[in-house]
XYZ file of N, CA and C in Angstrom:
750
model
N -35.299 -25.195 1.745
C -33.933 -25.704 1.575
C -32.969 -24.797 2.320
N -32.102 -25.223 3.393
C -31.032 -24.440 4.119
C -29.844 -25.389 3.919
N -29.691 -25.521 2.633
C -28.046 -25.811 2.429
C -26.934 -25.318 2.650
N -27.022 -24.028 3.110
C -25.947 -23.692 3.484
C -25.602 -23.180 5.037
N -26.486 -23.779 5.733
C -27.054 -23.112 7.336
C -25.314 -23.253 8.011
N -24.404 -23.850 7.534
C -23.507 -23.548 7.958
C -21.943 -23.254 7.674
N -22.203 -23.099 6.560
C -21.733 -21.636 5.908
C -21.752 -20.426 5.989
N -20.627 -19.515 6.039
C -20.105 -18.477 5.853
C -19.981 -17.227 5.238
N -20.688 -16.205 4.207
C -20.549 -15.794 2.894
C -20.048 -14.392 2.805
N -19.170 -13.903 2.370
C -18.714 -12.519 2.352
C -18.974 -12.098 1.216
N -19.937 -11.115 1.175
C -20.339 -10.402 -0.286
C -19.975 -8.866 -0.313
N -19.307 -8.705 -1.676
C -19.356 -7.430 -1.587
C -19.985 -6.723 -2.060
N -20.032 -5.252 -1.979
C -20.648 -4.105 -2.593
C -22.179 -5.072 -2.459
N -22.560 -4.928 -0.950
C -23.819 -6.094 -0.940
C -25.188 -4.760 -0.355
N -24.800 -3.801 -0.429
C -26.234 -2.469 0.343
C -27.183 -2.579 -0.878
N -26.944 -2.968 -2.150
C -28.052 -2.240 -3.291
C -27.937 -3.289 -4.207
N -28.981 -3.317 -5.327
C -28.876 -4.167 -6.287
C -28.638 -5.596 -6.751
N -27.401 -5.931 -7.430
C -26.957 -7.312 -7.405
C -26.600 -8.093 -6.203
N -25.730 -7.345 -5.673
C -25.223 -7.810 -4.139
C -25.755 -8.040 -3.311
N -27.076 -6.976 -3.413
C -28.628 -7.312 -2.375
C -29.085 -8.857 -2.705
N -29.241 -8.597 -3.377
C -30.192 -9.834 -4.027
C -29.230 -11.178 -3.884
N -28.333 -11.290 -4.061
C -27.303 -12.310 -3.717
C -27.070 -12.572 -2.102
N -27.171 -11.209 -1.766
C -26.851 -11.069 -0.036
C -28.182 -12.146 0.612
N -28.980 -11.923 -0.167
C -30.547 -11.889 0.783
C -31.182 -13.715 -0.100
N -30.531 -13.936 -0.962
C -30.224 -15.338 -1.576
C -29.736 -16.445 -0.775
N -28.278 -15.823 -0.641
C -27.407 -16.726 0.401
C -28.015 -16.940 1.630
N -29.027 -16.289 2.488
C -29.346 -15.755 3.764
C -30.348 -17.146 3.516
N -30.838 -16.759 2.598
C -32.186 -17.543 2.462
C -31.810 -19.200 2.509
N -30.948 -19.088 2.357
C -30.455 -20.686 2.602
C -29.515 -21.465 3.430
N -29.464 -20.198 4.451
C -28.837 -20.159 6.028
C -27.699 -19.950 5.859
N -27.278 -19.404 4.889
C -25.955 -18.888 5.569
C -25.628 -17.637 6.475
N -24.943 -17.477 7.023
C -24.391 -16.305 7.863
C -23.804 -15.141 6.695
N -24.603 -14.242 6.446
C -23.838 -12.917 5.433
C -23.175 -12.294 6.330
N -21.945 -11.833 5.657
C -21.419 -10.943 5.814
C -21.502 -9.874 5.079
N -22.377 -8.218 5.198
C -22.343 -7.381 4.253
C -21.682 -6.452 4.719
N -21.417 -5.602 3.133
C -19.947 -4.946 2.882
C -20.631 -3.495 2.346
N -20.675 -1.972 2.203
C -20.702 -1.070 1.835
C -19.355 -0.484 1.914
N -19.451 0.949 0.997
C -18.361 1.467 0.734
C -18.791 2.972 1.412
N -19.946 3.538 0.982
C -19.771 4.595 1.293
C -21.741 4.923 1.684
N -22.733 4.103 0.941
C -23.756 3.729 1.253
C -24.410 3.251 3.147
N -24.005 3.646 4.160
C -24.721 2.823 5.179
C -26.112 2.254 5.461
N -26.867 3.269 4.907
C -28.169 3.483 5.211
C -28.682 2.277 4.088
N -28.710 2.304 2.844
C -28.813 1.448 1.824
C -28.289 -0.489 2.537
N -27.208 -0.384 3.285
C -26.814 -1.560 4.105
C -27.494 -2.096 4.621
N -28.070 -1.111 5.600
C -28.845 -1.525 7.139
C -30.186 -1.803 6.323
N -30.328 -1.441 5.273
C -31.948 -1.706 4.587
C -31.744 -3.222 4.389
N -30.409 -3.897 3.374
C -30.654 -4.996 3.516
C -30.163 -6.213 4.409
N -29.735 -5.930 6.011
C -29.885 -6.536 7.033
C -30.650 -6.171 7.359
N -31.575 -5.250 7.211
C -32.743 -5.586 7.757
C -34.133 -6.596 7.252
N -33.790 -6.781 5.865
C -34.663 -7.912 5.187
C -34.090 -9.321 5.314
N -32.905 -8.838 5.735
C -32.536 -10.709 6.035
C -32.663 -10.771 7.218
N -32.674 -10.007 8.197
C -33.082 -10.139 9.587
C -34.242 -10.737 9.732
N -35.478 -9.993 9.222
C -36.755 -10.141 9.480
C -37.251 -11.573 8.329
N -36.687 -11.897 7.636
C -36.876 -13.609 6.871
C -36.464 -14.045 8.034
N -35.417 -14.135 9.028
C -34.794 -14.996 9.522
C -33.469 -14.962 9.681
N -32.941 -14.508 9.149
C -31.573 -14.892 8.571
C -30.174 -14.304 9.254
N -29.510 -14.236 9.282
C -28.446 -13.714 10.038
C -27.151 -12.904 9.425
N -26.438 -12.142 9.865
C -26.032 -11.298 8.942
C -25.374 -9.930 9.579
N -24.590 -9.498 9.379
C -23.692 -8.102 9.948
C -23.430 -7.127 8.724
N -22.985 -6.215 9.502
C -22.854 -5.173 8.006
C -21.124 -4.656 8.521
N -20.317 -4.812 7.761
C -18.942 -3.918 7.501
C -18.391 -3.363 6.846
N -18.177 -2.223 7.002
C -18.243 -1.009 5.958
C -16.717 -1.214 5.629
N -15.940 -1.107 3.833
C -15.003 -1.423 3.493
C -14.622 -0.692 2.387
N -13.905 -0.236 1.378
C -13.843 0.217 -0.070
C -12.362 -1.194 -0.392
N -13.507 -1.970 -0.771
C -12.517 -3.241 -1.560
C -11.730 -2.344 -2.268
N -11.407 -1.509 -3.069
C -10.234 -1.040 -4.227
C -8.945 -0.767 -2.641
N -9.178 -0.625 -1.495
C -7.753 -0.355 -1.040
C -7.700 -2.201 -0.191
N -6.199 -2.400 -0.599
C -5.753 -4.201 -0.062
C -5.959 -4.200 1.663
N -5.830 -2.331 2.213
C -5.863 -2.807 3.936
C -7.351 -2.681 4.031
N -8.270 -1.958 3.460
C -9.600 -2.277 3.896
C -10.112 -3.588 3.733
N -9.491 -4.354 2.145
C -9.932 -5.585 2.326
C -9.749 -6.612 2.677
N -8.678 -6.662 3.936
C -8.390 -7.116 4.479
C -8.965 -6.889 6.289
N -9.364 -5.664 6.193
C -10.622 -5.124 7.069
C -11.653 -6.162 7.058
N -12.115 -6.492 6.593
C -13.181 -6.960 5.604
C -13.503 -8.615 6.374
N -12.449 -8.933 5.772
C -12.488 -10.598 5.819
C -11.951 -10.775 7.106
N -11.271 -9.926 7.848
C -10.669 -9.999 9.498
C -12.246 -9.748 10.087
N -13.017 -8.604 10.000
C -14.384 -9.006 10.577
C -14.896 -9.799 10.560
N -15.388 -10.224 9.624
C -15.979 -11.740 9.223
C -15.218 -12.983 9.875
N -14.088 -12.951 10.144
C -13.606 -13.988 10.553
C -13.805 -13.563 12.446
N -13.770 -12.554 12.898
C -14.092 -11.983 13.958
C -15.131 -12.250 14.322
N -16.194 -12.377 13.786
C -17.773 -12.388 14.353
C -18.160 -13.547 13.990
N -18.008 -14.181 13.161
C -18.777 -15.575 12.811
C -17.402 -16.574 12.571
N -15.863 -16.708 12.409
C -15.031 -18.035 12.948
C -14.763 -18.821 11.704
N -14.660 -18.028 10.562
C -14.592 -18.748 9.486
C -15.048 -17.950 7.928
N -14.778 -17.904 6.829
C -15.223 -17.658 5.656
C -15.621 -18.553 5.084
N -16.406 -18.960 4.420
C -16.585 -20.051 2.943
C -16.408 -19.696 1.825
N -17.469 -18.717 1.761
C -18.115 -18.085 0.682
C -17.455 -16.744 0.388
N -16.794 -16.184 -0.684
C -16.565 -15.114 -1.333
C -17.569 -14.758 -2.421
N -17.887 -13.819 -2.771
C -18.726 -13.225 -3.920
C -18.088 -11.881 -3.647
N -17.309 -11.947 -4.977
C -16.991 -10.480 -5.383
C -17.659 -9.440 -6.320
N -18.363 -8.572 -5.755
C -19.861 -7.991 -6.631
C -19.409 -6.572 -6.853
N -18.368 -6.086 -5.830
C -18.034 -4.572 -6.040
C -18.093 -4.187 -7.075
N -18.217 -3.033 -7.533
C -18.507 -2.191 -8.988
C -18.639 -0.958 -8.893
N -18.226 -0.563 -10.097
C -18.420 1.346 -10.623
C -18.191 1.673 -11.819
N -18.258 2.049 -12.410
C -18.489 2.227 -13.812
C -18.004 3.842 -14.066
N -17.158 4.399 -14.913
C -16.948 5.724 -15.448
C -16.874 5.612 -16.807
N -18.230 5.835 -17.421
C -18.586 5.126 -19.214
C -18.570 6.794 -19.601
N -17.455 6.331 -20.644
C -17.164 7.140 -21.476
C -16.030 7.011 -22.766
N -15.684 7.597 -24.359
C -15.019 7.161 -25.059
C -13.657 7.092 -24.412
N -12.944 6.360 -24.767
C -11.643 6.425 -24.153
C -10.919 7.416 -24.836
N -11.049 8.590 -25.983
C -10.335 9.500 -26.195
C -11.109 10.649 -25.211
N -11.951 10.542 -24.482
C -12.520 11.513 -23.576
C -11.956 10.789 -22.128
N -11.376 9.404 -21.720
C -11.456 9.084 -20.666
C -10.338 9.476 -19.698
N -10.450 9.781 -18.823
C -9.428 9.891 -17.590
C -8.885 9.328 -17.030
N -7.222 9.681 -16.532
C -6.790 8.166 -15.707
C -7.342 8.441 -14.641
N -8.306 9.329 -14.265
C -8.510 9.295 -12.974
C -10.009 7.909 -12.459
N -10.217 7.738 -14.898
C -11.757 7.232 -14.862
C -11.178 6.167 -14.764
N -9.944 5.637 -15.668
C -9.530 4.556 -15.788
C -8.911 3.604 -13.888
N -8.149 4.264 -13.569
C -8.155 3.792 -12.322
C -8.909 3.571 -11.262
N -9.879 4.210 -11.002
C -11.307 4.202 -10.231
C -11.807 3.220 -10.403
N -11.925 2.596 -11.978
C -12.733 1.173 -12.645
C -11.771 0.236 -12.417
N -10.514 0.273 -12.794
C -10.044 -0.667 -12.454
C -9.475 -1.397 -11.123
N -9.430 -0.272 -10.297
C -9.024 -0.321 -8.377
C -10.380 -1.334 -8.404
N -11.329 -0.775 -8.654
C -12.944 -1.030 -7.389
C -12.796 -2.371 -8.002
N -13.219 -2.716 -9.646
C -13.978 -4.035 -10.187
C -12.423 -5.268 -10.085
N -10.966 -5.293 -10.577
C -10.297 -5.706 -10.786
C -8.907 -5.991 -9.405
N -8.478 -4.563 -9.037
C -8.040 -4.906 -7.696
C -9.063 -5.429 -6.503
N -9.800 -4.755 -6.440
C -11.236 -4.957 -5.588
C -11.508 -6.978 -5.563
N -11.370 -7.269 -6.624
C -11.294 -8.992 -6.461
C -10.241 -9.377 -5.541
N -9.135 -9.106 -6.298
C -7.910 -9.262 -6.196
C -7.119 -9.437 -4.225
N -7.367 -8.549 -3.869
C -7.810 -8.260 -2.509
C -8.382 -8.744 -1.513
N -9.674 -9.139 -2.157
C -10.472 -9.643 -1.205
C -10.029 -11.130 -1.189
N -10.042 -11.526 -2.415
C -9.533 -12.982 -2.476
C -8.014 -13.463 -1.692
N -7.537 -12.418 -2.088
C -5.903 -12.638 -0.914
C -6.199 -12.561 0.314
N -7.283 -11.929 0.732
C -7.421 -11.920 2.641
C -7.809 -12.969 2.394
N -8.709 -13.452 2.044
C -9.856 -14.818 2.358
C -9.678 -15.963 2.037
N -8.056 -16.111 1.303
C -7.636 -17.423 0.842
C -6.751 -18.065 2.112
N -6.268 -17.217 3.106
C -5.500 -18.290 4.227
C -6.192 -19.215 4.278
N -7.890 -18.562 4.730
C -8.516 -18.917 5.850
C -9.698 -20.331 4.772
N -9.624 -20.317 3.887
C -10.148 -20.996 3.052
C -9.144 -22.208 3.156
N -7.558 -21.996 2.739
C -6.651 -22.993 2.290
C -6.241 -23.685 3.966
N -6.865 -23.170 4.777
C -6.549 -23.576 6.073
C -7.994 -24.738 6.488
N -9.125 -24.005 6.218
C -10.293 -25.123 5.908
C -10.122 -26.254 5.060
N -9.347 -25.840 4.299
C -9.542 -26.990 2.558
C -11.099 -26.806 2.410
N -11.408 -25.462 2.296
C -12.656 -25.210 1.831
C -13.231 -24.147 1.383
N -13.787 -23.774 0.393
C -13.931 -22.239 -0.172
C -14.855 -22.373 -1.106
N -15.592 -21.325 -1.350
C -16.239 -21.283 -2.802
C -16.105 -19.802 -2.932
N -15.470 -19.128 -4.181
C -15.455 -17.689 -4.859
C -16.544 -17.709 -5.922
N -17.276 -16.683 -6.008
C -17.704 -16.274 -7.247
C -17.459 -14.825 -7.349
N -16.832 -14.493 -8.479
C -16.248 -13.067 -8.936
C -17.220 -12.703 -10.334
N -18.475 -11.682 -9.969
C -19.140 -11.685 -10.352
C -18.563 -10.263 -11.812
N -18.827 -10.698 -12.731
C -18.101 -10.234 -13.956
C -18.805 -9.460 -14.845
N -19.197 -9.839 -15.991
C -19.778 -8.802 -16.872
C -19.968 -9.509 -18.363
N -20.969 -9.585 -19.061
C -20.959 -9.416 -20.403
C -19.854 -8.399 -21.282
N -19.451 -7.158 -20.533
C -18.880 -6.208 -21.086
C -17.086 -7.203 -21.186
N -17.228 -7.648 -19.962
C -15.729 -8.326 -20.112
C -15.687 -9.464 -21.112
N -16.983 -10.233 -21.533
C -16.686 -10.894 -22.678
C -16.631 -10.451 -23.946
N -17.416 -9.618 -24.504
C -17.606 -8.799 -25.546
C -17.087 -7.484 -25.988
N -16.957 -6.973 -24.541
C -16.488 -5.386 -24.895
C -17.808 -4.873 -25.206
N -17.977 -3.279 -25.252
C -18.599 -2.478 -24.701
C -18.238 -0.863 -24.586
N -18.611 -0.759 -26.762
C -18.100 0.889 -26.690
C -18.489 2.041 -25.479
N -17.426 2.894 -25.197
C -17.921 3.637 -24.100
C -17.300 3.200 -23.038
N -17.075 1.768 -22.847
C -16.848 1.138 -21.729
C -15.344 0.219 -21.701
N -14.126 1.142 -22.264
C -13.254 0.284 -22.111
C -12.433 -0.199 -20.868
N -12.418 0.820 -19.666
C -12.378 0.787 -18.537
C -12.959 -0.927 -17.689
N -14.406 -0.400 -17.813
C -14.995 -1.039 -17.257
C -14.663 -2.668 -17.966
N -14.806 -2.873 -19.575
C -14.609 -3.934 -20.130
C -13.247 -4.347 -19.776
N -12.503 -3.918 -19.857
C -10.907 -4.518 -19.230
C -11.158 -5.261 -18.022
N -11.480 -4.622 -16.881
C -11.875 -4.983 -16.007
C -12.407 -6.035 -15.587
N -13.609 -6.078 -16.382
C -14.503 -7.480 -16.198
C -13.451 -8.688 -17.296
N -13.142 -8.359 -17.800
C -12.509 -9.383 -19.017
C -11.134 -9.533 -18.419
N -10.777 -8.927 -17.219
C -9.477 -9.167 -16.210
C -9.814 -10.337 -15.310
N -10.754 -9.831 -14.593
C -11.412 -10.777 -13.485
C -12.065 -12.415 -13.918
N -12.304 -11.990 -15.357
C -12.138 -13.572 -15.885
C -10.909 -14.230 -16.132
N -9.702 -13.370 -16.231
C -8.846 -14.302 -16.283
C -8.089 -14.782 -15.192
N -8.548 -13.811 -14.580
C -8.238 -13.807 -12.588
C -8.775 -15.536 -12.440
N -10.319 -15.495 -13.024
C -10.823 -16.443 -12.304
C -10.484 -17.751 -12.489
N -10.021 -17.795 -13.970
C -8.998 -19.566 -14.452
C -7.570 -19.636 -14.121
N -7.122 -18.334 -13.957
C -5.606 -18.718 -13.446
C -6.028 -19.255 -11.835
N -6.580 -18.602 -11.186
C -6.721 -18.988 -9.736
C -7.584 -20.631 -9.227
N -8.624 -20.713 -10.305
C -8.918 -21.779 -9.653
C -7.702 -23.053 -10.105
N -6.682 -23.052 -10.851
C -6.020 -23.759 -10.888
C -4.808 -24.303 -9.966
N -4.702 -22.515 -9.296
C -4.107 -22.508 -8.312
C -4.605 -23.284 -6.725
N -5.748 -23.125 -6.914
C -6.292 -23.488 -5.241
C -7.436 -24.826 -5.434
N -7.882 -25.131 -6.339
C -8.666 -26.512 -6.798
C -7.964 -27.525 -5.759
N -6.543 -27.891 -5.502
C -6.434 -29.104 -4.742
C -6.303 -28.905 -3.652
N -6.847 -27.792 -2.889
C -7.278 -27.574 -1.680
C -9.125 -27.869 -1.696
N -10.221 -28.063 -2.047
C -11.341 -27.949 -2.209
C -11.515 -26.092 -2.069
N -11.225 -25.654 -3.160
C -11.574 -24.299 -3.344
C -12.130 -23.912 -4.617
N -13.036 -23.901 -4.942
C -13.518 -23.401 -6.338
C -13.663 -22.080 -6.828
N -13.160 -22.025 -8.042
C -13.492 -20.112 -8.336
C -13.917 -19.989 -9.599
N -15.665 -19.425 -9.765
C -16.249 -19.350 -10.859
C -16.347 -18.148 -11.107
N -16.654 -18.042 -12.194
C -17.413 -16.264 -12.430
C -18.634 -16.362 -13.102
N -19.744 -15.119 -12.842
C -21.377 -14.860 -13.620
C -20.699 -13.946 -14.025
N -21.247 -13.707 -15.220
C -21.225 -12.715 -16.343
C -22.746 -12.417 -16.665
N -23.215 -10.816 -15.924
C -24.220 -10.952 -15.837
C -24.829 -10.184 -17.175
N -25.905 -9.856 -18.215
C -25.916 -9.083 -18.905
C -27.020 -8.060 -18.679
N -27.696 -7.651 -19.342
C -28.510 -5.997 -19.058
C -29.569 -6.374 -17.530
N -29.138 -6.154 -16.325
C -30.028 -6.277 -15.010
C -30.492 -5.020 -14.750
N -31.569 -4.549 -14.664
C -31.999 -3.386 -14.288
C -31.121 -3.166 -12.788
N -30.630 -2.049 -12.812
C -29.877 -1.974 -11.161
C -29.425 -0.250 -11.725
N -29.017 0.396 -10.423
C -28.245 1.495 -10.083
C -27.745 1.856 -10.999
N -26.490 1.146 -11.116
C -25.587 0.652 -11.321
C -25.438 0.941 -13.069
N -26.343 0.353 -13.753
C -26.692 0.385 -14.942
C -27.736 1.209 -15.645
N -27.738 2.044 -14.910
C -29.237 3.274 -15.232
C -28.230 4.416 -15.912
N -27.367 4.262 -16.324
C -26.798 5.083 -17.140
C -26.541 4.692 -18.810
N -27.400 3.253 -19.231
C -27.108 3.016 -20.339
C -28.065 3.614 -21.041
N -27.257 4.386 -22.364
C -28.568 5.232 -22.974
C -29.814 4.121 -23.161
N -31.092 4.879 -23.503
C -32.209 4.011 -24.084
C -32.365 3.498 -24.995
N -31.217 4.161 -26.078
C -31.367 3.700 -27.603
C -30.492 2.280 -27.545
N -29.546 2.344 -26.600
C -28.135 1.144 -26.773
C -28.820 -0.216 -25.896
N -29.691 0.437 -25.228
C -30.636 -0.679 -24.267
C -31.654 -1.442 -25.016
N -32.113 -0.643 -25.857
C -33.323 -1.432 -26.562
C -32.406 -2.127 -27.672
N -31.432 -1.532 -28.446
C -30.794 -2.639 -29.195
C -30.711 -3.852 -28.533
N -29.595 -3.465 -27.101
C -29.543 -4.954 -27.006
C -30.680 -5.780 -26.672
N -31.896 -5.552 -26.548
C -32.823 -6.076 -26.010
C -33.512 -6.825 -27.165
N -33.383 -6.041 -27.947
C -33.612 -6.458 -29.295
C -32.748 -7.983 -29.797
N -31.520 -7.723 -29.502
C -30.847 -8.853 -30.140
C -30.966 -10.222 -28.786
N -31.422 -10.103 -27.658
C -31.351 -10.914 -26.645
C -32.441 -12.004 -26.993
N -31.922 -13.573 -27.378
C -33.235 -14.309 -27.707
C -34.215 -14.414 -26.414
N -34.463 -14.119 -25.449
C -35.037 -14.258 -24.448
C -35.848 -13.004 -24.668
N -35.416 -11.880 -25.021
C -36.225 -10.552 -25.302
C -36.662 -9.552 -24.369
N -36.006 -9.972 -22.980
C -35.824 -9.013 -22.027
C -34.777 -8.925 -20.897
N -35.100 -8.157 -20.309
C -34.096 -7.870 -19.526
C -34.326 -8.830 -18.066
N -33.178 -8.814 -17.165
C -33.058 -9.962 -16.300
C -33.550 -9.280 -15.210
N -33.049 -9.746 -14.028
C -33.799 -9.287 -12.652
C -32.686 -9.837 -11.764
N -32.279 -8.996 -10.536
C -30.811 -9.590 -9.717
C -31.335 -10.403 -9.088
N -32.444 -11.344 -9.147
C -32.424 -12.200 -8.503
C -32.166 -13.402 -9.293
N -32.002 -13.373 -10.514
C -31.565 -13.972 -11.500
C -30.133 -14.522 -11.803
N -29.275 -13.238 -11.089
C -28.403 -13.723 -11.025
C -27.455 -14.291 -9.481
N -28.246 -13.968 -8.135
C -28.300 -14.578 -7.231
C -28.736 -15.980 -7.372
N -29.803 -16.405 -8.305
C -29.830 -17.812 -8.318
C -28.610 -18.863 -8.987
N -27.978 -17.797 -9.705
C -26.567 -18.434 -10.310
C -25.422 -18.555 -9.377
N -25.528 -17.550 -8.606
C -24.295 -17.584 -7.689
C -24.515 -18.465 -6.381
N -26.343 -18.630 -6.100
C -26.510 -19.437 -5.382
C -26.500 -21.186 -5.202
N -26.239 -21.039 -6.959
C -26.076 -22.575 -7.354
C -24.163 -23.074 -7.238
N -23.402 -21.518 -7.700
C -22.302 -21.987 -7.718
C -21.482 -22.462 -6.520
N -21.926 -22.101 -5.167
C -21.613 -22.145 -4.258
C -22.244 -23.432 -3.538
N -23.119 -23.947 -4.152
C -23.500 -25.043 -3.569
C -22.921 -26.814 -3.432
N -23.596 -27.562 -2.891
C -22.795 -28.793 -3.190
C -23.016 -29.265 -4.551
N -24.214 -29.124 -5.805
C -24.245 -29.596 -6.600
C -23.431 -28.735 -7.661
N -22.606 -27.929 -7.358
C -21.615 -27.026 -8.543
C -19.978 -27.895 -7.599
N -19.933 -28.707 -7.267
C -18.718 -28.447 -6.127
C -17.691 -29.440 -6.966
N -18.150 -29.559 -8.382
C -17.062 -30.493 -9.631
C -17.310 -29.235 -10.507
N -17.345 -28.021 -10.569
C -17.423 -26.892 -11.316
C -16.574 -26.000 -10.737
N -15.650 -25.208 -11.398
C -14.553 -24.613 -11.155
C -13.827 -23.766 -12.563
N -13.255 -22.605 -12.491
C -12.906 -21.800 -13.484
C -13.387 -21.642 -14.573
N -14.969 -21.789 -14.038
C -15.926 -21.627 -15.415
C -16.476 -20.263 -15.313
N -16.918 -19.619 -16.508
C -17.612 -18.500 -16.675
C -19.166 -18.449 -17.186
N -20.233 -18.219 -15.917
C -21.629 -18.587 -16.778
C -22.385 -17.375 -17.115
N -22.418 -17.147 -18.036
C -23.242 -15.435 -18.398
C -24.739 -16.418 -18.719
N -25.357 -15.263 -18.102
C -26.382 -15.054 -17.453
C -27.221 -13.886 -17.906
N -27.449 -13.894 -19.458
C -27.812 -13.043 -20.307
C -28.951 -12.292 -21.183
N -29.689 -13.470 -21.068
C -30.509 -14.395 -21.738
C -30.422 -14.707 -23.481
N -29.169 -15.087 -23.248
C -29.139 -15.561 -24.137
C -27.980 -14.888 -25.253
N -27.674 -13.222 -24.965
C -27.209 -12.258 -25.886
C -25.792 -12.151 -26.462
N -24.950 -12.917 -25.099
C -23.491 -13.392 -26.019
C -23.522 -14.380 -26.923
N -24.680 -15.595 -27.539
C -24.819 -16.005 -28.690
C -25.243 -15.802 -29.564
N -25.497 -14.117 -29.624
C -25.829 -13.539 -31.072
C -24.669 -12.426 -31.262
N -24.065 -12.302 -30.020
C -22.856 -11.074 -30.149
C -22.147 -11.623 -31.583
């Protein structure tokens, strides 16, 4: 299946993990990636080089979505080398988990620049060129933590529970252009990223997850690969966590 062979996709924070796996998703179904690192290169070029060698096509541009002129860097490349955007996936992330009577504004702003401005940003470069197509698909990839919250993690939970509301005010805004904007809410994915959750707070939740384990980022590339497609294209300012199951026992 190459449904999307001519399509567009700008992913961010796409060198490692979720973003990989989404990066190398989209590829797989012909679209043209655009990948994004911050400070990672080497981790980048690893995954243009697996979408290279499937087939697939793909550039790497190095960016830190939390500042508005890099991400606007960003989506000016992409529109530079391949003549168009479609696809947004906002995946950037960072995490500074800690109680908030221990937390820093230096923790608090860091989380909220990268995961919350970091959308914010990218979506403002990439909406001319979308509302000029009458064509777009966003997915602003979110968090269980933003639905539930997440002691330790109020930073980060603001954040994700921002970018969801990012995601229904906006698709209301741009829907009568053909622009859709969903969000995944992904829950415990083994990644980088998340190798800092103690073992004891991991097996709880694993415990309470009716599915009874943990997910895999390709799990949630198949979500983002559905949202972007033609059969999601009457779906819009929805939020699909992707959990197995664990925000219906929260």
């Amino acid at each position: 299946m190459r449904e999307l062979h001519d399509k567009v996709a700008v992913v961010t924070g796409s060198s490692r993990g979720l973003g990989r796996a989404i990066a190398v998703k989209l590829a797989s179904l012909g679209a043209k990636v655009v990948l994004n690192y911050r400070t990672n290169k080497a981790a980048a070029e690893e995954t243009l080089d697996l979408i290279q060698k499937a087939g697939g096509q793909a550039i790497v541009i190095q960016a830190d979505v939390s500042s508005f002129e890099q991400a606007q860097h960003l989506i000016q490349g992409a529109l530079e080398h391949f003549g168009r955007v479609d696809i947004l996936v906002n995946n950037a992330g960072t995490t500074r988990d800690t109680l908030l009577v221990r937390m820093s504004e230096e923790d608090w702003d860091t989380v909220i620049d990268t995961n919350l401005k970091g959308t914010f940003s990218c979506c403002k470069a990439a909406l001319r060129t979308m509302l000029k197509q009458r064509f777009g698909r966003i997915v602003n990839i979110s968090s269980i933590a933003g639905v539930g919250g997440n002691a330790g993690q109020t930073n980060y939970s603001a954040a994700k529970a921002g970018m969801l509301g990012f995601t229904k005010a906006l698709a209301k805004e741009v829907g009568s252009r053909n622009i859709t904007v969903n969000a995944v809410a992904p829950g415990y994915i083994p990644t980088e990223l998340s190798s800092s959750i103690p073992a004891e707070l991991l097996a709880k939740g694993i415990e309470l997850m009716p599915l009874g384990r943990p997910g895999e980022p390709e799990d949630i590339a198949n979500a983002v690969a559905f949202l972007v497609s033609d059969e999601a294209n009457y779906i819009t300012g929805q939020v699909l966590c992707v959990d197995g199951g664990l925000v219906t026992t929260a």
